[in-house]
Short mmCIF file of C-alpha atoms in Angstrom, two decimals:
data_model
loop_
_atom_site.label_atom_id
_atom_site.label_comp_id
_atom_site.label_asym_id
_atom_site.label_seq_id
_atom_site.Cartn_x
_atom_site.Cartn_y
_atom_site.Cartn_z
CA MET A 1 -23.13 15.70 9.61
CA VAL A 2 -22.15 17.13 5.99
CA ALA A 3 -25.78 17.27 4.72
CA GLN A 4 -26.35 19.26 7.95
CA LEU A 5 -23.86 21.66 7.78
CA THR A 6 -24.46 22.35 3.90
CA ALA A 7 -28.01 22.79 5.05
CA GLU A 8 -26.68 25.39 7.78
CA VAL A 9 -24.58 27.26 5.27
CA VAL A 10 -27.20 27.53 2.47
CA GLY A 11 -30.03 27.69 4.58
CA ALA A 12 -33.13 25.27 5.35
CA ASP A 13 -36.70 25.56 5.17
CA THR A 14 -39.09 23.92 7.82
CA GLU A 15 -41.87 22.24 6.61
CA PRO A 16 -45.24 22.16 8.64
CA GLY A 17 -44.86 19.80 11.52
CA GLY A 18 -41.25 21.14 12.32
CA VAL A 19 -39.51 19.20 10.03
CA ASP A 20 -36.48 20.50 8.40
CA ARG A 21 -36.51 20.73 4.37
CA TRP A 22 -32.74 20.66 3.14
CA HIS A 23 -31.86 23.55 0.90
CA PRO A 24 -31.69 22.43 -2.96
CA LEU A 25 -28.19 23.03 -3.08
CA ALA A 26 -27.90 20.72 -0.04
CA ARG A 27 -29.96 17.96 -1.74
CA MET A 28 -28.35 18.16 -4.87
CA ALA A 29 -24.73 17.92 -3.33
CA PHE A 30 -25.70 14.86 -1.42
CA ARG A 31 -27.02 13.11 -4.51
CA PHE A 32 -23.80 13.94 -6.41
CA GLY A 33 -21.72 12.83 -3.14
CA PHE A 34 -23.70 9.63 -2.81
CA VAL A 35 -23.11 8.41 -6.49
CA PHE A 36 -19.37 9.81 -6.79
CA VAL A 37 -18.05 9.17 -3.09
CA GLY A 38 -20.36 6.51 -1.67
CA LEU A 39 -20.77 4.21 -4.98
CA GLY A 40 -17.87 5.32 -7.14
CA MET A 41 -15.15 5.35 -4.23
CA ALA A 42 -16.72 3.40 -1.10
CA GLY A 43 -18.47 1.24 -2.91
CA VAL A 44 -15.94 0.02 -5.21
CA TRP A 45 -13.65 -0.42 -2.80
CA LEU A 46 -15.90 -2.27 -0.37
CA ALA A 47 -17.18 -4.72 -3.31
CA THR A 48 -13.35 -5.34 -4.00
CA ALA A 49 -12.23 -5.81 -0.50
CA LEU A 50 -15.19 -8.36 0.31
CA PHE A 51 -14.24 -10.62 -2.72
CA ARG A 52 -10.82 -10.59 -1.53
CA SER A 53 -11.84 -11.66 2.04
CA LEU A 54 -14.01 -14.43 0.67
CA GLY A 55 -11.16 -16.09 -0.83
CA VAL A 56 -12.30 -15.31 -4.26
CA SER A 57 -9.58 -15.80 -7.06
CA GLN A 58 -7.29 -13.20 -8.12
CA GLU A 59 -8.66 -13.36 -11.61
CA SER A 60 -12.29 -12.79 -10.61
CA VAL A 61 -11.02 -9.80 -8.31
CA THR A 62 -9.39 -8.38 -11.52
CA GLU A 63 -12.71 -9.17 -13.51
CA LEU A 64 -14.74 -7.20 -10.76
CA GLY A 65 -12.24 -4.03 -10.85
CA THR A 66 -12.70 -3.84 -14.63
CA TRP A 67 -16.46 -3.56 -14.03
CA THR A 68 -16.34 -1.37 -11.37
CA ALA A 69 -14.10 1.00 -13.54
CA LEU A 70 -17.33 1.26 -15.54
CA HIS A 71 -16.23 -0.94 -18.62
CA PRO A 72 -16.83 -0.37 -21.41
CA LEU A 73 -17.97 3.08 -21.02
CA THR A 74 -14.47 4.08 -19.57
CA ASP A 75 -13.01 2.43 -22.79
CA TRP A 76 -15.16 4.93 -24.81
CA VAL A 77 -14.07 7.88 -22.52
CA GLY A 78 -10.79 7.07 -23.18
CA SER A 79 -10.49 6.91 -26.98
CA GLN A 80 -12.95 9.82 -27.32
CA VAL A 81 -12.00 12.25 -24.69
CA PHE A 82 -8.28 11.46 -24.30
CA GLY A 83 -7.28 9.67 -27.50
CA THR A 84 -5.88 6.67 -25.47
CA VAL A 85 -6.44 2.78 -25.50
CA VAL A 86 -7.55 1.93 -21.87
CA ASP A 87 -5.83 -1.13 -20.83
CA PHE A 88 -7.22 -2.87 -17.35
CA THR A 89 -4.08 -5.11 -17.33
CA PRO A 90 -2.70 -5.19 -13.74
CA THR A 91 0.41 -3.62 -13.21
CA GLY A 92 0.91 -3.52 -9.49
CA SER A 93 0.16 0.57 -9.94
CA GLY A 94 -2.86 2.26 -8.84
CA ASP A 95 -2.40 5.42 -10.76
CA THR A 96 -2.36 3.53 -14.17
CA ALA A 97 -3.97 5.56 -17.25
CA ALA A 98 -6.94 3.30 -16.93
CA GLN A 99 -7.52 4.43 -13.55
CA TRP A 100 -7.31 7.75 -13.91
CA VAL A 101 -9.71 7.70 -16.93
CA SER A 102 -12.53 5.70 -14.66
CA VAL A 103 -12.05 8.10 -11.79
CA PHE A 104 -13.27 10.82 -14.57
CA THR A 105 -15.87 8.73 -15.98
CA TRP A 106 -17.38 7.98 -12.57
CA LEU A 107 -17.45 11.99 -12.13
CA LEU A 108 -19.06 12.25 -15.57
CA VAL A 109 -21.48 9.61 -14.50
CA ALA A 110 -22.03 11.27 -11.13
CA ILE A 111 -22.95 14.04 -12.89
CA ALA A 112 -25.53 13.22 -15.21
CA VAL A 113 -27.21 10.92 -12.32
CA THR A 114 -27.46 13.82 -10.54
CA GLY A 115 -29.33 15.92 -12.80
CA VAL A 116 -31.44 12.90 -13.81
CA TRP A 117 -31.88 12.27 -9.91
CA SER A 118 -32.61 16.20 -8.80
CA VAL A 119 -35.59 16.13 -11.68
CA LEU A 120 -37.35 13.10 -10.69
CA ASP A 121 -36.85 13.42 -7.24
CA ARG A 122 -37.23 17.04 -7.02
CA ARG A 123 -40.36 16.91 -4.29
CA ARG A 124 -38.06 15.16 -1.43
CA GLY A 125 -37.54 17.53 1.26
CA ASP A 126 -34.54 15.63 2.83
CA TYR A 127 -32.39 12.36 2.32
CA ALA A 128 -31.91 12.18 6.32
CA ARG A 129 -32.49 8.32 6.04
CA LEU A 130 -30.40 7.68 3.35
CA TYR A 131 -27.73 9.94 4.66
CA GLY A 132 -27.22 7.66 7.51
CA TRP A 133 -26.78 4.38 5.03
CA PHE A 134 -24.35 6.49 3.09
CA ARG A 135 -22.28 7.43 6.15
CA LEU A 136 -22.22 3.46 7.23
CA LEU A 137 -21.30 2.55 3.64
CA LEU A 138 -18.30 4.95 4.23
CA ARG A 139 -17.28 3.86 7.39
CA ALA A 140 -17.16 -0.08 6.49
CA ALA A 141 -15.06 1.10 3.24
CA LEU A 142 -12.97 3.17 5.60
CA VAL A 143 -12.47 0.22 7.98
CA SER A 144 -11.63 -2.16 5.45
CA ALA A 145 -9.07 -0.37 4.01
CA LEU A 146 -7.51 0.87 7.53
CA LEU A 147 -7.47 -2.72 8.70
CA LEU A 148 -5.91 -3.97 5.30
CA TYR A 149 -3.22 -1.50 5.19
CA GLY A 150 -2.74 -1.07 8.78
CA MET A 151 -2.20 -5.14 9.51
CA VAL A 152 0.66 -4.74 6.99
CA LYS A 153 2.50 -2.44 8.86
CA LEU A 154 1.69 -3.68 12.56
CA LEU A 155 3.15 -7.11 11.43
CA PRO A 156 5.98 -5.65 9.34
CA SER A 157 5.39 -6.62 5.82
CA GLN A 158 4.39 -3.60 3.52
CA MET A 159 8.11 -2.20 4.00
CA SER A 160 10.36 -4.96 5.06
CA MET A 161 14.11 -4.70 5.27
CA ILE A 162 16.02 -5.43 1.88
CA LEU A 163 19.88 -6.27 1.98
CA GLN A 164 20.54 -4.52 -1.30
CA ARG A 165 19.23 -1.34 0.19
CA LEU A 166 22.40 -1.17 2.17
CA VAL A 167 24.79 -1.07 -0.44
CA GLU A 168 22.75 0.61 -3.31
CA PRO A 169 23.69 4.37 -4.10
CA PHE A 170 21.43 6.47 -2.35
CA GLY A 171 21.08 8.77 -5.72
CA ASP A 172 20.25 5.45 -7.50
CA MET A 173 16.99 4.79 -5.74
CA SER A 174 13.65 6.17 -6.71
CA PRO A 175 11.77 8.14 -4.07
CA MET A 176 9.49 5.48 -3.46
CA SER A 177 12.50 3.04 -2.56
CA VAL A 178 13.87 5.80 -0.48
CA LEU A 179 10.34 6.23 1.36
CA TRP A 180 10.35 2.11 1.76
CA ALA A 181 14.12 1.80 2.94
CA GLN A 182 13.61 4.49 5.50
CA THR A 183 10.64 3.09 6.88
CA SER A 184 11.78 -0.48 7.30
CA LEU A 185 14.82 0.95 8.91
CA SER A 186 12.55 1.08 12.10
CA GLU A 187 10.23 -1.36 12.58
CA PRO A 188 9.02 0.58 15.86
CA TYR A 189 7.92 3.32 13.31
CA GLU A 190 6.18 1.18 10.99
CA ILE A 191 4.25 -0.84 13.45
CA ALA A 192 3.26 2.67 15.10
CA LEU A 193 2.18 3.70 11.69
CA GLY A 194 0.31 0.52 11.34
CA ALA A 195 -1.22 0.83 15.11
CA ALA A 196 -2.80 4.24 14.03
CA GLU A 197 -4.52 2.88 11.05
CA VAL A 198 -6.22 -0.21 13.07
CA THR A 199 -7.08 1.90 15.93
CA ALA A 200 -8.86 4.37 13.77
CA ALA A 201 -10.61 1.58 12.28
CA LEU A 202 -11.79 -0.19 15.32
CA LEU A 203 -12.92 3.33 16.33
CA LEU A 204 -15.05 3.68 13.41
CA VAL A 205 -16.68 0.13 13.81
CA LEU A 206 -18.64 1.14 16.91
CA PRO A 207 -21.38 4.15 16.44
CA VAL A 208 -20.17 5.66 19.76
CA THR A 209 -16.70 5.62 18.89
CA ALA A 210 -17.02 6.47 14.92
CA GLY A 211 -16.69 10.21 15.42
CA LEU A 212 -13.02 9.77 17.36
CA GLY A 213 -12.30 7.31 14.68
CA ALA A 214 -13.06 9.48 11.98
CA VAL A 215 -10.96 12.28 13.38
CA LEU A 216 -8.08 9.72 13.88
CA ALA A 217 -8.60 8.41 10.24
CA PHE A 218 -8.52 11.98 8.62
CA ILE A 219 -4.89 12.47 10.44
CA VAL A 220 -3.81 9.14 9.39
CA THR A 221 -4.81 9.32 5.77
CA LEU A 222 -3.98 12.75 5.44
CA GLN A 223 -0.49 11.69 6.38
CA VAL A 224 -0.40 8.64 4.02
CA ALA A 225 -1.70 10.96 0.86
CA LEU A 226 1.12 13.31 1.63
CA LEU A 227 3.81 10.54 1.57
CA ASN A 228 2.35 9.02 -1.61
CA LEU A 229 2.16 12.33 -3.26
CA THR A 230 5.65 13.42 -2.46
CA PHE A 231 7.46 10.30 -2.81
CA ASP A 232 5.82 9.35 -6.11
CA VAL A 233 3.94 6.17 -4.62
CA PRO A 234 1.82 5.04 -7.36
CA VAL A 235 -1.46 4.79 -4.98
CA LYS A 236 -2.28 8.33 -5.35
CA ILE A 237 -5.67 7.94 -6.52
CA PHE A 238 -6.86 5.51 -3.53
CA SER A 239 -5.18 7.32 -0.73
CA LEU A 240 -7.01 10.64 -2.00
CA GLN A 241 -10.25 8.63 -1.87
CA LEU A 242 -9.65 7.32 1.66
CA LEU A 243 -8.74 11.01 2.34
CA ILE A 244 -12.20 12.13 1.06
CA LEU A 245 -13.91 9.41 2.96
CA ALA A 246 -12.36 10.37 6.12
CA VAL A 247 -13.05 14.03 5.56
CA VAL A 248 -16.62 13.60 5.07
CA LEU A 249 -17.02 11.40 8.31
CA ALA A 250 -14.67 13.53 10.21
CA THR A 251 -16.13 17.09 9.33
CA PRO A 252 -18.82 17.13 11.69
CA ASP A 253 -17.02 15.53 14.50
CA ILE A 254 -13.88 18.04 14.19
CA GLY A 255 -16.33 20.72 14.80
CA ARG A 256 -17.71 19.28 17.84
CA THR A 257 -13.77 18.71 19.13
CA VAL A 258 -13.26 22.57 18.18
CA ARG A 259 -16.21 23.52 20.17
CA ALA A 260 -15.19 21.56 23.17
CA LEU A 261 -11.68 22.69 23.05
CA ILE A 262 -12.98 26.42 23.10
CA GLY A 263 -15.08 25.56 26.00
CA ARG A 264 -18.22 25.41 24.63
CA THR A 265 -21.02 22.83 25.30
CA VAL A 266 -21.17 19.93 23.13
CA PRO A 267 -24.44 17.62 23.05
CA ALA A 268 -24.24 13.94 23.33
CA ARG A 269 -23.22 12.46 19.74
CA VAL A 270 -26.61 11.01 17.92
CA PRO A 271 -25.88 7.87 15.87
CA GLU A 272 -26.60 8.69 12.02
CA LEU A 273 -28.85 5.79 11.73
CA ARG A 274 -31.28 4.75 14.28
CA PHE A 275 -34.27 2.58 13.92
CA GLY A 276 -37.77 3.01 15.73
CA SER A 277 -37.23 -0.03 18.26
CA ARG A 278 -34.83 -0.68 20.64
CA ARG A 279 -34.60 -4.53 19.11
CA GLY A 280 -33.67 -2.80 15.46
CA ASN A 281 -31.15 -0.58 16.98
CA ARG A 282 -29.66 -3.89 18.69
CA ILE A 283 -29.48 -5.85 15.71
CA MET A 284 -27.99 -2.78 13.75
CA LEU A 285 -25.11 -2.80 16.45
CA ALA A 286 -24.85 -6.46 16.38
CA ALA A 287 -24.22 -6.39 12.68
CA GLN A 288 -21.78 -3.63 12.52
CA LEU A 289 -19.55 -5.66 15.26
CA ILE A 290 -19.88 -8.86 13.13
CA PHE A 291 -18.75 -7.30 9.98
CA GLY A 292 -15.96 -5.37 12.02
CA GLY A 293 -15.02 -8.64 13.48
CA TRP A 294 -14.75 -10.39 10.15
CA LEU A 295 -12.67 -7.64 8.60
CA LEU A 296 -10.52 -7.70 11.47
CA PHE A 297 -10.24 -11.54 11.30
CA THR A 298 -9.37 -11.31 7.31
CA ALA A 299 -6.69 -8.46 7.68
CA ILE A 300 -5.04 -10.55 10.55
CA SER A 301 -5.04 -13.39 8.36
CA GLU A 302 -3.81 -11.71 5.40
CA GLY A 303 -1.26 -9.67 7.23
CA TYR A 304 0.25 -12.43 8.98
CA ASP A 305 0.54 -14.45 5.58
CA GLY A 306 2.58 -11.48 4.40
CA TRP A 307 4.56 -10.97 7.28
CA GLN A 308 5.89 -14.64 7.11
CA THR A 309 6.01 -14.67 3.22
CA TYR A 310 7.57 -11.54 2.23
CA GLY A 311 7.89 -9.62 5.61
CA SER A 312 10.41 -9.22 8.49
CA ALA A 313 9.40 -12.81 9.39
CA ARG A 314 9.98 -14.32 5.70
CA PRO A 315 12.35 -17.27 5.08
CA GLN A 316 16.40 -16.12 4.84
CA SER A 317 18.49 -17.60 2.29
CA PRO A 318 20.82 -20.46 3.24
CA LEU A 319 23.59 -18.14 2.47
CA TYR A 320 21.86 -15.07 3.81
CA GLY A 321 24.18 -11.91 3.66
CA ILE A 322 26.13 -9.17 1.47
CA TRP A 323 29.25 -10.92 -0.02
CA ASN A 324 32.16 -8.69 -1.23
CA VAL A 325 33.71 -10.55 -4.20
CA THR A 326 37.66 -10.45 -3.51
CA GLU A 327 38.62 -12.76 -6.33
CA TYR A 328 36.92 -13.14 -9.54
CA THR A 329 38.57 -15.27 -12.32
CA VAL A 330 37.18 -16.26 -15.95
CA ALA A 331 38.45 -19.09 -17.79
CA GLY A 332 41.68 -19.07 -15.41
CA GLN A 333 42.44 -15.20 -15.99
CA GLN A 334 41.77 -12.87 -12.96
CA VAL A 335 39.58 -10.01 -13.75
CA PRO A 336 40.78 -7.00 -11.78
CA ALA A 337 38.18 -4.95 -9.52
CA LEU A 338 38.43 -1.73 -11.20
CA VAL A 339 35.83 0.74 -10.49
CA ASP A 340 35.98 2.30 -14.12
CA PHE A 341 35.71 -1.37 -15.68
CA ARG A 342 33.62 -1.16 -18.69
CA ASP A 343 31.16 -3.97 -18.78
CA GLY A 344 30.01 -5.48 -21.87
CA SER A 345 26.74 -6.77 -21.05
CA HIS A 346 23.98 -7.11 -23.32
CA GLY A 347 20.41 -6.74 -22.72
CA GLY A 348 21.04 -5.87 -18.91
CA LEU A 349 22.93 -9.42 -18.50
CA PRO A 350 26.34 -9.47 -17.49
CA ASN A 351 29.07 -11.52 -19.70
CA ALA A 352 30.80 -13.76 -17.76
CA SER A 353 33.87 -11.28 -17.91
CA ASP A 354 31.98 -8.53 -16.00
CA ARG A 355 33.51 -8.22 -12.75
CA LEU A 356 31.34 -8.26 -10.06
CA ARG A 357 31.59 -6.19 -6.91
CA ARG A 358 29.32 -7.93 -4.64
CA ILE A 359 26.87 -10.85 -4.34
CA ILE A 360 23.68 -10.53 -2.13
CA PHE A 361 21.48 -13.44 -0.63
CA ASP A 362 18.36 -12.26 0.65
CA ILE A 363 15.62 -14.28 0.32
CA PRO A 364 16.00 -18.43 -0.89
CA THR A 365 14.45 -17.87 -4.17
CA ALA A 366 16.64 -14.97 -5.70
CA VAL A 367 20.04 -13.42 -5.88
CA THR A 368 21.40 -10.00 -6.61
CA ALA A 369 24.58 -9.07 -8.11
CA GLN A 370 26.36 -5.99 -7.73
CA ARG A 371 28.64 -4.93 -10.58
CA MET A 372 31.70 -2.48 -10.16
CA ASP A 373 29.59 0.44 -11.33
CA ASP A 374 27.07 -0.17 -8.50
CA SER A 375 24.32 -1.45 -10.55
CA LEU A 376 21.93 -4.07 -9.25
CA LEU A 377 21.02 -6.98 -11.21
CA ALA A 378 18.25 -9.54 -9.81
CA PHE A 379 17.86 -13.25 -10.63
CA PRO A 380 15.72 -15.96 -9.55
CA ALA A 381 17.96 -18.62 -8.07
CA GLU A 382 17.69 -22.12 -6.43
CA ILE A 383 20.17 -23.18 -3.57
CA ASP A 384 20.55 -26.53 -2.88
CA THR A 385 22.16 -27.07 0.54
CA ASP A 386 22.41 -30.66 0.03
CA ARG A 387 24.56 -30.88 -3.00
CA ARG A 388 25.68 -27.09 -2.30
CA THR A 389 24.96 -25.92 -5.64
CA ILE A 390 23.39 -22.55 -6.92
CA THR A 391 21.19 -22.40 -9.79
CA ILE A 392 20.70 -18.81 -11.22
CA ALA A 393 18.06 -18.64 -13.76
CA GLN A 394 18.11 -16.29 -17.20
CA ASP A 395 14.45 -16.69 -17.53
CA SER A 396 12.03 -19.68 -16.94
CA ALA A 397 13.57 -21.99 -19.94
CA ARG A 398 17.35 -21.08 -19.63
CA THR A 399 20.01 -21.30 -16.97
CA PHE A 400 22.26 -18.15 -16.51
CA ALA A 401 24.80 -19.58 -13.85
CA SER A 402 25.30 -23.28 -12.52
CA LEU A 403 27.83 -22.84 -9.52
CA ASN A 404 29.17 -25.04 -6.90
CA TYR A 405 29.67 -23.46 -3.57
CA GLU A 406 32.11 -24.39 -0.62
CA GLN A 407 32.30 -22.41 2.60
CA PRO A 408 35.52 -23.22 4.81
CA GLN A 409 34.61 -20.52 7.23
CA PRO A 410 31.08 -18.77 7.96
CA ASN A 411 32.45 -15.66 6.60
CA GLN A 412 34.04 -17.22 3.46
CA LEU A 413 32.52 -18.50 0.22
CA ILE A 414 34.18 -20.22 -2.86
CA LEU A 415 31.86 -20.37 -5.82
CA ASP A 416 32.92 -22.48 -8.84
CA GLY A 417 31.02 -23.36 -12.14
CA SER A 418 30.01 -21.42 -15.38
CA LEU A 419 28.20 -18.19 -15.73
CA ALA A 420 27.23 -16.75 -19.48
CA GLY A 421 28.55 -20.35 -20.75
CA ARG A 422 32.23 -19.53 -19.25
CA PRO A 423 34.06 -21.53 -16.48
CA ILE A 424 34.19 -18.86 -13.61
CA HIS A 425 35.88 -19.04 -10.17
CA MET A 426 35.10 -16.41 -7.22
CA ARG A 427 36.05 -16.12 -3.56
CA LEU A 428 33.80 -13.99 -1.51
CA THR A 429 34.06 -12.55 2.11
CA LEU A 430 30.70 -11.79 4.04
CA VAL A 431 29.95 -8.14 4.96
CA PRO A 432 29.15 -8.14 8.76
CA LEU A 433 25.98 -6.06 8.77
CA ASP A 434 27.09 -3.90 11.90
CA HIS A 435 29.36 -2.48 9.53
CA PHE A 436 26.54 -0.52 8.27
CA PRO A 437 25.48 2.45 10.65
CA ALA A 438 22.05 2.07 9.27
CA VAL A 439 21.77 -1.05 10.96
CA SER A 440 24.10 -0.89 13.83
CA ARG A 441 23.64 2.59 15.02
CA GLY A 442 20.43 1.82 17.07
CA PHE A 443 18.81 4.26 19.65
CA HIS A 444 20.56 6.52 22.07
CA TRP A 445 19.24 8.69 24.77
CA VAL A 446 22.45 10.52 25.48
CA GLN A 447 24.26 11.71 22.68
CA ALA A 448 27.45 14.21 22.95
CA THR A 449 27.07 15.15 19.17
CA PRO A 450 24.83 14.99 16.60
CA TYR A 451 25.73 11.59 14.66
CA MET A 452 25.46 12.13 10.94
CA ARG A 453 27.24 10.63 8.28
#
């Protein structure tokens, strides 16, 4: 236990009756950790996770996140300390300025509360009982996070294969896209990552296996934090927080593991939180099992929905595939496929005369166009298989392209209609996916030479 280890390092007094009295520094460290780590990290995440698991609307979850970020105190800290306006509008990133200012605000609050708590509660000799509840809170938060993020890998949806990655120049991809692409190319690898996270979470549910679960959680969260830091994934704050939770939980058990490996005797693990009666202990164990089962159920439900909606089991476009544009005609005039073609696009939207190199149909509700300079543009789209039409939207109110399609052969496609207000005709040829070594190479036990190309 962290507090016990701290007490061993800095020393501990023994009160009459043989009760160990924590060293003042150990007591102060616990007070700070309880507020900053227990409430500011584990408590905030657990409250958010419970709201989500109960089906609360996203607006309510967002509002809860604003208040758990210590609004409006965070706003004041942002303006007075950092000279910035804190904006809590969700962006999909967990590393916004608002998030960093919130962490700093929690740090200031934890320091202030520690000082007041130390003065008001200076006569207390230890926090052994509260320490047990503290570790239980950390376990619950870590179980919730690992089940959620593990399940979306176990049922591959966090990193799912996107066709455009096969034709997008490597240098044009961000580090995060590179990480997502290389992980999605091997579903067994992604599933293994998820299995490790889910296993750690399930081990953390039961007190008897919580030590092993904490050690595995430390290994898993360390890897996730390193990947987020080295591939610029905007979940750095949260992944580091999970690593801190795992470190606090695993520290005593890592020591026990090391002692066992070097041949020393290791006593039986004592649960952090015990009640005076057998019935109380049984009720507590049952509560942990029910809570863990509920989190597992909600994680499976959410993971399955994600797998079916945007994961590897998501619906595919009726024209699924990567199509090379072999003929491109605008108003009856052919546009040559010149690699150094100078497009005349405005505002990121191509003109009809901008020669397209490829069109990619992946999910049913979108289409991606690749121009001659290999840049990619994605648009919302609707494909009507009965009328054999493709409608590409510029935005919610305007149509960018309206096309009719024919498919004389499974690997051939003809598009006719209007694009950017001008008549257009295209012929396309389907690129077999096994044309790409990233897809077709597969696994080989025996290799005469390294296959790197």
